[in-house]
Amino acid sequence: MNTISEAWQWLTDSAHWAGDDGIWHRLTQHLVLTVVCLLLSCLIALPVALVLGHLGKGGALAVNISNVGRAVPTFAVLVLLLLTPIGRWGEGPTVVALVLFAVPPLLTNAYVGMRGVDRSVVQAARGMGMTGRQMLWRVELPLAMPLVLSGVRIAAVQLVATATIAALAGGGGLGRIITAGFNLASTPQVVAGAVLVAVFALIVEGLFEIGERLAPGWARGRGRTG
Amino acid sequence: MTAPPDDCLARNEWICGEYLSTRRQIIVDAVLQHLELTAVSVLIALVIAVPLAVVARRWALAAGPVLALTTVLYTIPSLAMFSLLLPVYGLSASLVVAGLVLYSLTLLVRNILAGLRAVPDDTRQAARGMGYGPIRLLLTVELPLALPAAMAGLRIATVSAVSLVTVGAIVGFGGLGNLIYTGMNTYFKAQVLTASVLCVVIAVLADLLLLGVQRILTPWTRAVRS
């Protein structure tokens, strides 16, 4: 209990919130990092998954490759990139490592969603004379939307959680508070930092949950493939 | 005074045979620690997850809290998880194991529960009609039929655990993660690359091993396909 009250004291000390090492600054870094990486990985994964899902070809390969990708520790990718020329470019390694990390759930969910669309509906659309492009945008994508969005949700929460690892390699974000705590051998600071990150991740999960409840019917759904 | 040897270690190359031969013992120790941490955590998680899933299957009231709790645990970032457990376990290997157990729990409970729920009602009633009691029904009918789903969860949990062990480097018990961490601080490229590759190799081998076990344990799934 003592550690918890000390961690609470650390959190409520206003000196820890201000400045370049302060909580606000780290929180902003964390948020920016997460949003940038989420957008980039959506831009990479979703078009590929939608096109492959529409064509019905090569998807199994893409899903398998991205599943193998999960076996690669993000921390290892981060450090490997740090030692290459990309490492000289500020947050470059972190962004690349996190994007690689977020692509698999996005790709798998979007592809599975596209393939899960009832074939008879697709055939009906074709019978109505829709072109491939029209079918993709007006039939398949709307029906696949719940799974696509749940992929985005999984990716977002995992990104928030994993962005902390950037701190191990000298990057910014809330993880920095934890690693700094380890270096100072200050357990209260470590615990306080951990609580901050956990709360942030839970808030993001909660926001997606609320968004899902408020969303129009076609975007709702609880389908998750992980 | 002798000139420093001009081998790949001195030139700090990515791929270096010298490194493998001169540091063999360090690498073997790290691999063993990695395997031990992964195996112990996944096994403990499995021992906890099976009863939890069975309870959640039997009593619908228990399912909500069990799933909610394990999901919240999964949302907590790995670095934060290790930090939150720090006051309880101190800087020890049990800290890493405890963190990994909590992570694996979510995946295992979800998959085992999904497997148990997928057992057809007819099958259960047939077994009951044949005079099976609840325990015998569970052990000889429900659990075997839930095996494919449970094994899928076990494979994902194991692969994630292999990659998460590396984060344990922050408390000094990260297996190959330790090599990556020290390699990062000293810009030792060969060490970082070797350890990262070994991580992936371990994950892939563990996945294949479990796939093999699954095929041996569930011969009926193969017969149906042809």
Short mmCIF file of C-alpha atoms in Angstrom, two decimals, chain A residues 3 67-68 70-77 79-84 157-158 160-162 164-165 167-170 175-176 178-179 182-183 187 190-191 193-195 197-198 201-202 205 224, chain B residues 14 71-72 74-84 86-87 91 95 110 156 159-160 162-164 166-167 169-171 177 180-181 183-185 187-189 192-193 196 199-200 203-204:
data_model
loop_
_atom_site.label_atom_id
_atom_site.label_comp_id
_atom_site.label_asym_id
_atom_site.label_seq_id
_atom_site.Cartn_x
_atom_site.Cartn_y
_atom_site.Cartn_z
CA THR A 3 4.09 2.26 -2.84
CA ASN A 67 0.84 -13.38 -38.68
CA VAL A 68 4.49 -14.32 -38.90
CA ARG A 70 3.63 -10.93 -34.91
CA ALA A 71 6.47 -13.23 -33.92
CA VAL A 72 8.96 -10.39 -34.43
CA PRO A 73 9.46 -8.52 -31.14
CA THR A 74 8.71 -4.82 -31.64
CA PHE A 75 11.57 -4.01 -29.30
CA ALA A 76 14.00 -5.91 -31.52
CA VAL A 77 12.76 -4.14 -34.66
CA VAL A 79 16.68 -1.43 -31.85
CA LEU A 80 17.63 -2.87 -35.25
CA LEU A 81 16.29 0.23 -36.99
CA LEU A 82 18.00 2.46 -34.46
CA LEU A 83 21.36 1.04 -35.48
CA THR A 84 20.70 1.59 -39.20
CA VAL A 157 -5.23 0.07 -28.31
CA GLN A 158 -2.18 -2.08 -29.04
CA VAL A 160 -1.00 2.97 -27.27
CA ALA A 161 0.32 0.07 -25.25
CA THR A 162 3.33 -0.64 -27.42
CA THR A 164 5.79 2.78 -24.40
CA ILE A 165 8.55 0.53 -25.70
CA ALA A 167 11.20 4.81 -24.36
CA LEU A 168 13.49 1.79 -23.98
CA ALA A 169 15.29 3.01 -27.09
CA GLY A 170 15.46 6.63 -25.97
CA GLY A 175 7.11 5.07 -21.37
CA ARG A 176 9.87 7.59 -20.67
CA ILE A 178 8.70 4.51 -16.47
CA THR A 179 12.24 4.07 -17.79
CA PHE A 182 13.84 2.55 -13.32
CA ASN A 183 17.04 4.55 -13.80
CA THR A 187 9.44 2.58 -7.63
CA VAL A 190 7.63 3.62 -12.16
CA VAL A 191 4.22 2.69 -10.79
CA GLY A 193 4.03 6.02 -15.06
CA ALA A 194 2.52 2.57 -15.49
CA VAL A 195 -0.83 3.76 -14.13
CA VAL A 197 -0.18 4.45 -19.57
CA ALA A 198 -2.74 1.88 -18.47
CA ALA A 201 -4.96 2.69 -23.03
CA LEU A 202 -8.24 2.05 -21.21
CA GLU A 205 -10.55 1.38 -25.58
CA ARG A 224 -13.40 -9.72 -33.86
CA TRP B 14 25.72 -6.90 -38.71
CA THR B 71 -9.52 -7.92 -21.40
CA VAL B 72 -8.52 -5.11 -19.04
CA TYR B 74 -4.54 -7.27 -21.90
CA THR B 75 -4.99 -3.53 -22.40
CA ILE B 76 -2.27 -2.70 -19.88
CA PRO B 77 0.98 -2.14 -21.80
CA SER B 78 3.74 -4.70 -21.21
CA LEU B 79 6.23 -2.16 -19.91
CA ALA B 80 3.55 -0.83 -17.55
CA MET B 81 2.53 -4.34 -16.50
CA PHE B 82 6.07 -5.19 -15.45
CA SER B 83 6.27 -1.87 -13.64
CA LEU B 84 2.96 -2.30 -11.81
CA LEU B 86 7.41 -4.31 -9.46
CA PRO B 87 6.36 -3.53 -5.85
CA LEU B 91 13.53 -7.08 -9.77
CA LEU B 95 8.10 -10.40 -12.20
CA ARG B 110 -11.19 -16.33 -24.78
CA ILE B 156 -0.97 -17.02 -30.38
CA VAL B 159 4.23 -16.50 -30.01
CA SER B 160 3.30 -13.25 -28.23
CA VAL B 162 8.24 -15.13 -26.93
CA SER B 163 8.27 -11.59 -28.27
CA LEU B 164 7.14 -9.99 -24.98
CA THR B 166 12.31 -9.20 -24.64
CA VAL B 167 10.68 -6.30 -22.77
CA ALA B 169 15.19 -6.69 -20.33
CA ILE B 170 14.22 -3.58 -18.37
CA VAL B 171 14.40 -5.61 -15.15
CA GLY B 177 16.03 -9.11 -24.87
CA ILE B 180 19.32 -6.61 -27.58
CA TYR B 181 19.23 -4.05 -24.77
CA GLY B 183 23.68 -4.28 -27.76
CA MET B 184 21.66 -1.11 -28.25
CA ASN B 185 23.59 0.78 -25.60
CA TYR B 187 26.00 -0.11 -30.71
CA PHE B 188 26.94 -3.77 -31.02
CA LYS B 189 25.21 -4.59 -34.31
CA VAL B 192 21.33 -7.09 -31.75
CA LEU B 193 20.77 -8.82 -35.08
CA SER B 196 16.51 -10.62 -32.82
CA CYS B 199 13.77 -14.55 -31.08
CA VAL B 200 11.91 -14.99 -34.34
CA ALA B 203 8.70 -18.11 -31.99
CA VAL B 204 8.34 -19.88 -35.33
#
